Structures are given as structure tokens and as C-alpha cells.
Coordinates of C-alpha atoms and ligand atoms in Angstrom, one line a residue:
M24 CA -4.4 73.6 103.2
N25 CA -5.6 70.0 103.1
K26 CA -8.9 69.9 105.1
F27 CA -8.9 66.1 105.4
L28 CA -9.1 64.8 108.9
I29 CA -7.4 61.4 109.3
L30 CA -7.7 59.1 112.3
V31 CA -4.4 57.1 112.7
V32 CA -4.9 53.9 114.8
E33 CA -1.6 52.4 115.6
D34 CA -0.2 51.1 118.9
D35 CA 3.5 51.1 117.9
P36 CA 4.8 54.6 118.7
P37 CA 7.6 54.8 116.0
V38 CA 5.1 53.8 113.3
R39 CA 2.5 56.2 114.6
N40 CA 5.0 59.0 114.7
L41 CA 6.2 58.3 111.2
I42 CA 2.6 58.4 109.9
A43 CA 1.8 61.5 111.9
T44 CA 4.9 63.3 110.7
T45 CA 4.1 62.4 107.1
L46 CA 0.5 63.6 107.4
K47 CA 1.6 66.9 109.1
A48 CA 4.2 67.5 106.3
H49 CA 1.5 67.2 103.7
D50 CA -1.0 69.4 105.5
Y51 CA -3.5 66.7 106.6
R52 CA -5.2 67.1 109.9
Y53 CA -5.0 64.0 112.1
L54 CA -6.0 62.4 115.3
T55 CA -4.4 59.3 116.8
A56 CA -5.6 56.3 118.9
D57 CA -3.5 53.4 120.2
T58 CA -6.3 51.0 121.1
G59 CA -9.4 49.6 119.4
E60 CA -11.7 51.1 121.9
G61 CA -10.0 54.5 121.5
A62 CA -10.3 54.2 117.8
V63 CA -14.1 53.5 117.9
M64 CA -14.5 56.4 120.3
E65 CA -12.5 58.9 118.2
A66 CA -14.3 57.8 115.1
A67 CA -17.6 58.4 116.7
S68 CA -16.8 61.7 118.2
H69 CA -14.8 63.3 115.5
A70 CA -16.2 61.8 112.2
P71 CA -12.8 61.6 110.4
D72 CA -12.7 61.6 106.6
V73 CA -10.4 58.5 106.5
I74 CA -9.2 55.9 109.1
L75 CA -5.7 54.4 108.8
L76 CA -6.0 51.2 110.9
D77 CA -3.4 48.8 112.2
L78 CA -4.9 45.3 112.6
G79 CA -2.8 44.1 115.6
L80 CA -4.1 46.3 118.5
P81 CA -3.6 45.5 122.2
D82 CA -7.2 45.3 123.2
M83 CA -9.0 44.0 120.1
D84 CA -8.5 42.9 116.5
G85 CA -8.6 45.7 114.0
V86 CA -11.3 43.7 112.1
E87 CA -13.5 44.1 115.1
V88 CA -12.9 47.9 114.9
I89 CA -14.0 47.8 111.3
R90 CA -17.2 45.9 112.1
R91 CA -18.1 48.4 114.9
V92 CA -17.4 51.5 112.8
R93 CA -19.3 50.1 109.9
G94 CA -22.3 49.8 112.2
W95 CA -22.9 53.5 111.7
S96 CA -20.3 54.9 109.2
N97 CA -19.1 54.5 105.7
V98 CA -15.9 56.3 106.3
P99 CA -13.1 54.9 104.1
I100 CA -10.8 52.6 106.1
I101 CA -7.3 51.8 104.9
V102 CA -5.8 48.9 106.8
I103 CA -2.1 49.0 107.6
S104 CA -0.9 45.6 108.7
A105 CA 2.3 43.8 109.4
R106 CA 0.4 40.6 108.6
S107 CA 1.3 39.8 105.0
E108 CA -1.1 36.9 104.9
D109 CA -3.9 37.3 102.3
A110 CA -6.4 35.8 104.7
D111 CA -6.1 38.8 107.1
K112 CA -6.5 41.3 104.3
I113 CA -9.5 39.5 103.0
A114 CA -11.1 39.4 106.4
A115 CA -10.5 43.1 106.8
L116 CA -11.9 43.9 103.3
D117 CA -14.9 41.6 103.8
A118 CA -15.6 43.4 107.1
G119 CA -15.8 46.7 105.2
A120 CA -12.2 48.0 104.8
D121 CA -11.6 49.9 101.5
D122 CA -7.9 49.3 100.9
Y123 CA -4.8 47.9 102.6
L124 CA -1.1 48.6 103.0
T125 CA 1.4 46.0 104.1
K126 CA 4.1 46.9 106.6
P127 CA 6.8 47.9 105.9
F128 CA 5.3 50.5 103.6
S129 CA 6.8 53.6 102.0
V130 CA 5.6 57.1 102.9
D131 CA 5.0 57.7 99.2
E132 CA 2.8 54.6 99.0
L133 CA 0.8 55.8 102.0
L134 CA 0.3 59.2 100.4
A135 CA -0.7 57.6 97.1
R136 CA -3.4 55.5 98.8
L137 CA -4.7 58.6 100.6
R138 CA -5.0 60.4 97.2
V139 CA -6.9 57.4 95.7
T140 CA -9.3 57.6 98.7
Q141 CA -9.7 61.4 98.3
R142 CA -10.5 61.0 94.5
R143 CA -13.0 58.2 95.4
L144 CA -14.7 60.4 97.9
A145 CA -14.8 63.3 95.4
L146 CA -16.3 60.9 92.9
M147 CA -18.9 59.6 95.4
G148 CA -19.5 63.1 96.7
G149 CA -22.1 63.4 93.9
D150 CA -25.3 61.5 93.8
E151 CA -24.7 57.9 94.8
S152 CA -27.9 56.9 93.1
A153 CA -26.8 58.6 89.9
S154 CA -28.1 56.9 86.9
V155 CA -25.0 57.5 84.8
Y156 CA -21.4 56.6 85.7
E157 CA -18.5 58.2 83.9
N158 CA -14.8 57.2 84.3
G159 CA -12.3 58.2 81.6
A160 CA -13.7 56.9 78.3
L161 CA -16.1 54.5 80.1
R162 CA -19.7 55.5 80.5
I163 CA -22.4 53.3 82.0
D164 CA -26.1 54.2 81.7
F165 CA -27.6 52.2 84.6
A166 CA -31.2 53.0 83.6
A167 CA -30.7 51.9 80.0
G168 CA -28.5 48.9 81.1
C169 CA -25.8 49.9 78.6
A170 CA -22.0 50.6 78.8
Y171 CA -20.1 52.7 76.3
L172 CA -16.4 53.1 75.7
D173 CA -15.5 56.3 73.7
G174 CA -19.1 56.6 72.8
E175 CA -19.2 53.1 71.3
E176 CA -21.6 50.6 73.0
L177 CA -19.8 47.7 74.6
H178 CA -21.4 44.4 73.7
L179 CA -21.3 42.7 77.1
T180 CA -23.0 39.5 78.3
A181 CA -25.4 39.9 81.3
I182 CA -22.7 38.6 83.7
E183 CA -20.0 40.9 82.3
Y184 CA -22.3 43.9 82.6
K185 CA -23.2 42.9 86.2
L186 CA -19.6 42.6 87.0
L187 CA -18.7 45.9 85.4
C188 CA -21.5 47.7 87.3
L189 CA -20.5 46.2 90.7
L190 CA -16.9 47.3 90.2
A191 CA -18.0 50.8 88.9
R192 CA -20.3 51.4 91.9
N193 CA -17.3 50.6 94.2
T194 CA -14.7 52.6 92.3
G195 CA -11.4 52.9 94.3
K196 CA -12.3 50.1 96.6
V197 CA -10.7 46.7 96.6
L198 CA -13.4 44.1 96.2
T199 CA -12.6 40.5 97.4
H200 CA -13.4 37.5 95.2
K201 CA -16.1 36.6 97.7
F202 CA -17.7 40.0 97.6
I203 CA -17.8 40.0 93.8
T204 CA -19.1 36.4 93.4
Q205 CA -21.8 37.0 96.0
G206 CA -22.7 40.2 94.2
V207 CA -22.8 38.6 90.8
W208 CA -23.9 35.0 91.4
G209 CA -25.3 35.3 95.0
S210 CA -22.8 32.6 96.2
S211 CA -19.1 32.2 96.6
W212 CA -18.0 28.6 95.9
D213 CA -14.5 27.9 94.7
N214 CA -15.7 27.3 91.2
D215 CA -17.4 30.7 91.2
V216 CA -13.9 32.3 91.7
A217 CA -12.6 30.3 88.7
S218 CA -15.6 31.5 86.7
L219 CA -14.9 35.0 87.8
R220 CA -11.4 34.9 86.4
V221 CA -12.9 33.8 83.0
Y222 CA -15.5 36.5 83.0
M223 CA -13.0 39.1 84.1
A224 CA -10.7 38.1 81.2
T225 CA -13.5 38.5 78.6
L226 CA -14.7 41.8 80.2
R227 CA -11.2 43.2 80.0
K228 CA -10.8 42.2 76.4
K229 CA -13.8 44.4 75.6
L230 CA -13.0 47.2 78.1
E231 CA -9.2 47.6 78.1
A232 CA -7.1 48.9 75.2
A233 CA -4.3 46.6 76.5
P234 CA -5.7 43.7 78.6
G235 CA -2.2 42.9 79.7
A236 CA -1.8 46.4 81.2
P237 CA -5.3 47.2 82.4
Q238 CA -6.2 50.9 82.8
Y239 CA -9.6 50.4 84.5
I240 CA -9.6 47.1 86.5
Q241 CA -6.7 46.3 88.7
T242 CA -5.9 42.8 89.9
H243 CA -5.0 42.1 93.5
I244 CA -3.5 38.7 93.3
G245 CA -5.1 36.2 95.7
I246 CA -7.5 38.9 97.0
G247 CA -9.7 40.4 94.3
Y248 CA -10.1 43.4 91.9
R249 CA -10.5 47.2 92.0
M250 CA -11.9 49.7 89.5
I251 CA -9.5 52.6 89.2
K252 CA -10.6 56.2 88.8
V253 CA -8.9 57.0 85.5
E254 CA -7.4 60.5 85.4
Ligands
CA2 CA1 0.2 46.8 116.2

């Protein structure tokens, strides 16, 4: 029995039913809401483990729901949106969403995202202020300021190390270019995004066995990057 409680926020009945049926078939517990107000209320009163959130709601924008929920909760939020524009996804991620799915989505894709979120929660279930991070062959000793791959120290520049730590501390979460450049440089000008690409390329050369097929850091074209939890 899957003990996860999922709040499904969707105003379109066929889509809501499809998601609910899928969750039920995979032993997830779920609640539903069809408005933004209802979503905030359910989130507050039932403390779900994950929220699946449609952005186009009848009473308010889903991004507003994210802002309100983030006022008191770090619950993972996966945005499900018909809007394919990157700007909407970026606004949702910057407001605090963890991941996104674009409609039409496959049921398998939805379940895969839920598993990613569950793994991330399991990973974060430990001590968030842990001084050592481990993911596959990657190990970061935050206190010592060193990163290792297969026990060998990675010779990273200060920026590469900062970038790696930011991604590691948010494993499983899609980080936007803006979030990353603000975290690393404290600003987010267009040329910072260009610099970010360069630093990401040099970091990957040191971290990834095959930089063309990255195992650790996933690219979200036009949006940002995500550190993957390696099995
Ligand atoms: Ca909708």
C-alpha cells in the first residue's frame, strides 16, 4: 500500500478523473480540488505529500496557489499545464513549484514524476543540514568544501563548486536559470545565463562520464537544470 497522499487540483473533469483513476490503480491516496481557493484549503487542512496542480483554474492562476501554499509549506508541487510556453513553467518554478508536466501527458510520465518526487522526499527525509551529500558515485563534503567522484577529489573552480552544491541541495527539483544565477552570482542578467552555460559545460566535463549523455545533471531546454538522484 502506497501511503502517499496526493492533492489533485484540476478543474477539467475528464483530466481530473484520469489522474484520480491512475492514482487509485497505483495505490496512492488522493484528494481533489477544482478551484484555487479549494486547493489552498485542502492543502492546509490535509497536509498532502504532493500537490499536482493545473495552472489554468477558474478562480485564480495556479501560480498564485503556489505562492500561497509556499507561505507555510514546502510540499512538492508538480505543475500540470496545457500551456506549453516556457514563460509559464518558469513563473511556476520561480514561485516554488518543483517540477512540471505539459498536457497532454502520458499516465506513465505522471507516475514517473511521482516516483522522482518520492525519491527526493526520501533523500531529504534525512537531515537537511547534513554536512555530507551522497548521490551515486558523487560525494560532497560541505564542511570541507570538497567534492569527490568515486573517491577521487574533483578539481572544481569556486563557481563550479557553488553550482554543484546548489544543484545537489535541490536534488530532484527543476531549478530555473534565474534561480541558479541568483544563487551563484547574486544576479540574473542575460549574460549570467550565458556564463552559466559555460560553467555547466566545464562542470559536466569533470562530473559526467559522458557529458553528452549526463547522468547527474539534466538540462531543461529554455528553462534550467535538475540534479537527478542516481539509482
Ligand atoms: Ca484548467
